[in-house]
Amino acid sequence: MPPVSVIQLLKAAPFLIAIVALAELSGCNLCKDEVLEKAASPDGKRVAIILTRDCGATTSEYIAVNLQDAKQRRLDEENDVFVTKLLHPLHVFWQGNDSLTVDCENCNLGQASKKLEKLGSVQVIYQQ
């Protein structure tokens, strides 16, 4: 096989860069989210989403409450305010634009792997 010249490498570089960039942008998320319930804040600027997330056979399915801007379309795990591995009936409701109540039936809130009291300007209140 003849050696590759510098000119051939330079001609192929834009194509290779585009392929690498596309792979980075598309990501490789193996988790499957299923939205169970959505509740918009009274002013419609935020939405609280109850979802189950399954990341494959090597991890347990879990239930989460995600809080995000109403315009945002992609679920971002960084916006999860409550996460528990045990699936429980969950409900969310807004007390006002900056106050969200998470009602987790039969939950042991101490077993939650994530339980934020506040995200941004939104206070999160938990009920059992």
PDB file of C-alpha atoms in Angstrom:
ATOM      1  CA  MET A   1       0.000   0.000   0.000  1.00  0.00           C
ATOM      2  CA  PRO A   2       1.492   3.386  -0.963  1.00  0.00           C
ATOM      3  CA  PRO A   3       2.094   5.922   1.809  1.00  0.00           C
ATOM      4  CA  VAL A   4      -0.561   8.605   2.341  1.00  0.00           C
ATOM      5  CA  SER A   5       0.606  12.076   1.404  1.00  0.00           C
ATOM      6  CA  VAL A   6       0.040  15.195   3.481  1.00  0.00           C
ATOM      7  CA  ILE A   7      -2.173  16.605   0.713  1.00  0.00           C
ATOM      8  CA  GLN A   8      -4.430  13.530   0.852  1.00  0.00           C
ATOM      9  CA  LEU A   9      -4.709  13.900   4.623  1.00  0.00           C
ATOM     10  CA  LEU A  10      -5.606  17.587   4.323  1.00  0.00           C
ATOM     11  CA  LYS A  11      -8.308  16.797   1.754  1.00  0.00           C
ATOM     12  CA  ALA A  12      -9.856  14.198   4.064  1.00  0.00           C
ATOM     13  CA  ALA A  13      -9.595  16.302   7.252  1.00  0.00           C
ATOM     14  CA  PRO A  14     -12.904  18.265   6.878  1.00  0.00           C
ATOM     15  CA  PHE A  15     -14.812  15.033   6.331  1.00  0.00           C
ATOM     16  CA  LEU A  16     -13.231  13.347   9.343  1.00  0.00           C
ATOM     17  CA  ILE A  17     -13.842  16.396  11.543  1.00  0.00           C
ATOM     18  CA  ALA A  18     -17.496  16.474  10.470  1.00  0.00           C
ATOM     19  CA  ILE A  19     -17.946  12.788  11.330  1.00  0.00           C
ATOM     20  CA  VAL A  20     -16.396  13.216  14.785  1.00  0.00           C
ATOM     21  CA  ALA A  21     -18.484  16.347  15.475  1.00  0.00           C
ATOM     22  CA  LEU A  22     -21.692  14.595  14.430  1.00  0.00           C
ATOM     23  CA  ALA A  23     -20.928  11.643  16.693  1.00  0.00           C
ATOM     24  CA  GLU A  24     -20.314  13.997  19.639  1.00  0.00           C
ATOM     25  CA  LEU A  25     -23.527  15.951  19.054  1.00  0.00           C
ATOM     26  CA  SER A  26     -25.749  12.915  18.694  1.00  0.00           C
ATOM     27  CA  GLY A  27     -24.430  11.359  21.899  1.00  0.00           C
ATOM     28  CA  CYS A  28     -25.054   7.786  22.886  1.00  0.00           C
ATOM     29  CA  ASN A  29     -27.817   7.792  25.492  1.00  0.00           C
ATOM     30  CA  LEU A  30     -28.873   4.247  26.270  1.00  0.00           C
ATOM     31  CA  CYS A  31     -31.537   5.325  28.761  1.00  0.00           C
ATOM     32  CA  LYS A  32     -35.212   5.213  27.899  1.00  0.00           C
ATOM     33  CA  ASP A  33     -37.441   7.817  29.545  1.00  0.00           C
ATOM     34  CA  GLU A  34     -41.201   7.367  29.833  1.00  0.00           C
ATOM     35  CA  VAL A  35     -43.143  10.476  30.829  1.00  0.00           C
ATOM     36  CA  LEU A  36     -45.964   9.627  33.236  1.00  0.00           C
ATOM     37  CA  GLU A  37     -47.273  13.068  34.143  1.00  0.00           C
ATOM     38  CA  LYS A  38     -46.603  16.750  33.444  1.00  0.00           C
ATOM     39  CA  ALA A  39     -47.690  19.764  35.468  1.00  0.00           C
ATOM     40  CA  ALA A  40     -47.136  23.332  34.280  1.00  0.00           C
ATOM     41  CA  SER A  41     -46.505  26.154  36.735  1.00  0.00           C
ATOM     42  CA  PRO A  42     -49.347  28.695  37.036  1.00  0.00           C
ATOM     43  CA  ASP A  43     -47.499  31.187  34.792  1.00  0.00           C
ATOM     44  CA  GLY A  44     -46.680  28.436  32.256  1.00  0.00           C
ATOM     45  CA  LYS A  45     -42.931  29.130  32.358  1.00  0.00           C
ATOM     46  CA  ARG A  46     -41.900  25.847  33.997  1.00  0.00           C
ATOM     47  CA  VAL A  47     -43.038  22.261  33.887  1.00  0.00           C
ATOM     48  CA  ALA A  48     -42.579  19.464  36.409  1.00  0.00           C
ATOM     49  CA  ILE A  49     -42.349  16.053  34.766  1.00  0.00           C
ATOM     50  CA  ILE A  50     -42.737  12.683  36.460  1.00  0.00           C
ATOM     51  CA  LEU A  51     -40.895   9.997  34.510  1.00  0.00           C
ATOM     52  CA  THR A  52     -39.478   6.540  34.719  1.00  0.00           C
ATOM     53  CA  ARG A  53     -35.958   6.016  33.400  1.00  0.00           C
ATOM     54  CA  ASP A  54     -34.578   2.635  32.332  1.00  0.00           C
ATOM     55  CA  CYS A  55     -30.882   2.512  31.448  1.00  0.00           C
ATOM     56  CA  GLY A  56     -30.628  -1.156  30.545  1.00  0.00           C
ATOM     57  CA  ALA A  57     -30.212  -4.539  32.125  1.00  0.00           C
ATOM     58  CA  THR A  58     -27.289  -3.585  34.354  1.00  0.00           C
ATOM     59  CA  THR A  59     -29.175  -0.848  36.242  1.00  0.00           C
ATOM     60  CA  SER A  60     -32.488  -0.594  38.048  1.00  0.00           C
ATOM     61  CA  GLU A  61     -35.393   1.323  36.611  1.00  0.00           C
ATOM     62  CA  TYR A  62     -36.168   4.418  38.654  1.00  0.00           C
ATOM     63  CA  ILE A  63     -38.728   7.177  38.947  1.00  0.00           C
ATOM     64  CA  ALA A  64     -37.836  10.862  38.928  1.00  0.00           C
ATOM     65  CA  VAL A  65     -39.296  14.343  39.034  1.00  0.00           C
ATOM     66  CA  ASN A  66     -37.668  16.656  36.512  1.00  0.00           C
ATOM     67  CA  LEU A  67     -38.091  20.428  36.611  1.00  0.00           C
ATOM     68  CA  GLN A  68     -37.395  22.451  33.478  1.00  0.00           C
ATOM     69  CA  ASP A  69     -38.355  25.483  31.409  1.00  0.00           C
ATOM     70  CA  ALA A  70     -41.568  24.877  29.482  1.00  0.00           C
ATOM     71  CA  LYS A  71     -39.767  25.640  26.200  1.00  0.00           C
ATOM     72  CA  GLN A  72     -37.102  22.984  26.774  1.00  0.00           C
ATOM     73  CA  ARG A  73     -37.785  19.803  24.798  1.00  0.00           C
ATOM     74  CA  ARG A  74     -35.030  17.458  25.942  1.00  0.00           C
ATOM     75  CA  LEU A  75     -35.015  15.954  29.425  1.00  0.00           C
ATOM     76  CA  ASP A  76     -31.792  16.762  31.244  1.00  0.00           C
ATOM     77  CA  GLU A  77     -30.885  14.621  34.271  1.00  0.00           C
ATOM     78  CA  GLU A  78     -29.278  17.667  35.910  1.00  0.00           C
ATOM     79  CA  ASN A  79     -32.813  19.055  36.336  1.00  0.00           C
ATOM     80  CA  ASP A  80     -34.015  16.021  38.315  1.00  0.00           C
ATOM     81  CA  VAL A  81     -35.121  17.243  41.758  1.00  0.00           C
ATOM     82  CA  PHE A  82     -36.228  13.852  43.070  1.00  0.00           C
ATOM     83  CA  VAL A  83     -34.997  10.360  42.158  1.00  0.00           C
ATOM     84  CA  THR A  84     -35.793   7.028  43.792  1.00  0.00           C
ATOM     85  CA  LYS A  85     -35.091   3.499  42.581  1.00  0.00           C
ATOM     86  CA  LEU A  86     -38.272   2.096  44.025  1.00  0.00           C
ATOM     87  CA  LEU A  87     -41.280   2.851  41.838  1.00  0.00           C
ATOM     88  CA  HIS A  88     -43.977   4.618  43.855  1.00  0.00           C
ATOM     89  CA  PRO A  89     -47.109   6.514  42.926  1.00  0.00           C
ATOM     90  CA  LEU A  90     -45.949  10.134  42.542  1.00  0.00           C
ATOM     91  CA  HIS A  91     -47.893  13.319  41.973  1.00  0.00           C
ATOM     92  CA  VAL A  92     -46.725  16.901  41.606  1.00  0.00           C
ATOM     93  CA  PHE A  93     -48.616  20.137  41.970  1.00  0.00           C
ATOM     94  CA  TRP A  94     -47.680  23.794  42.047  1.00  0.00           C
ATOM     95  CA  GLN A  95     -48.415  25.994  45.086  1.00  0.00           C
ATOM     96  CA  GLY A  96     -47.320  29.030  43.045  1.00  0.00           C
ATOM     97  CA  ASN A  97     -44.797  29.852  40.338  1.00  0.00           C
ATOM     98  CA  ASP A  98     -41.849  29.162  42.672  1.00  0.00           C
ATOM     99  CA  SER A  99     -43.201  26.361  44.862  1.00  0.00           C
ATOM    100  CA  LEU A 100     -43.581  22.745  43.743  1.00  0.00           C
ATOM    101  CA  THR A 101     -44.996  19.962  45.919  1.00  0.00           C
ATOM    102  CA  VAL A 102     -43.948  16.360  45.300  1.00  0.00           C
ATOM    103  CA  ASP A 103     -46.364  13.843  46.806  1.00  0.00           C
ATOM    104  CA  CYS A 104     -44.804  10.377  47.006  1.00  0.00           C
ATOM    105  CA  GLU A 105     -47.210   7.741  48.284  1.00  0.00           C
ATOM    106  CA  ASN A 106     -45.642   5.090  50.528  1.00  0.00           C
ATOM    107  CA  CYS A 107     -42.167   6.564  50.034  1.00  0.00           C
ATOM    108  CA  ASN A 108     -39.307   6.507  52.439  1.00  0.00           C
ATOM    109  CA  LEU A 109     -37.839   9.862  51.421  1.00  0.00           C
ATOM    110  CA  GLY A 110     -34.593   8.943  53.164  1.00  0.00           C
ATOM    111  CA  GLN A 111     -34.013   6.243  50.538  1.00  0.00           C
ATOM    112  CA  ALA A 112     -34.181   8.687  47.626  1.00  0.00           C
ATOM    113  CA  SER A 113     -30.918   8.915  45.714  1.00  0.00           C
ATOM    114  CA  LYS A 114     -31.652  12.597  44.976  1.00  0.00           C
ATOM    115  CA  LYS A 115     -33.946  14.958  46.862  1.00  0.00           C
ATOM    116  CA  LEU A 116     -33.326  18.636  46.195  1.00  0.00           C
ATOM    117  CA  GLU A 117     -35.052  21.227  48.366  1.00  0.00           C
ATOM    118  CA  LYS A 118     -34.533  23.926  45.735  1.00  0.00           C
ATOM    119  CA  LEU A 119     -33.645  24.193  42.042  1.00  0.00           C
ATOM    120  CA  GLY A 120     -33.059  27.697  40.770  1.00  0.00           C
ATOM    121  CA  SER A 121     -35.796  29.848  42.270  1.00  0.00           C
ATOM    122  CA  VAL A 122     -38.207  26.918  42.768  1.00  0.00           C
ATOM    123  CA  GLN A 123     -38.667  25.577  46.297  1.00  0.00           C
ATOM    124  CA  VAL A 124     -39.500  21.856  46.386  1.00  0.00           C
ATOM    125  CA  ILE A 125     -41.736  20.559  49.193  1.00  0.00           C
ATOM    126  CA  TYR A 126     -42.125  16.811  49.838  1.00  0.00           C
ATOM    127  CA  GLN A 127     -45.147  14.951  51.173  1.00  0.00           C
ATOM    128  CA  GLN A 128     -45.504  11.271  52.038  1.00  0.00           C
TER     129      GLN A 128
END
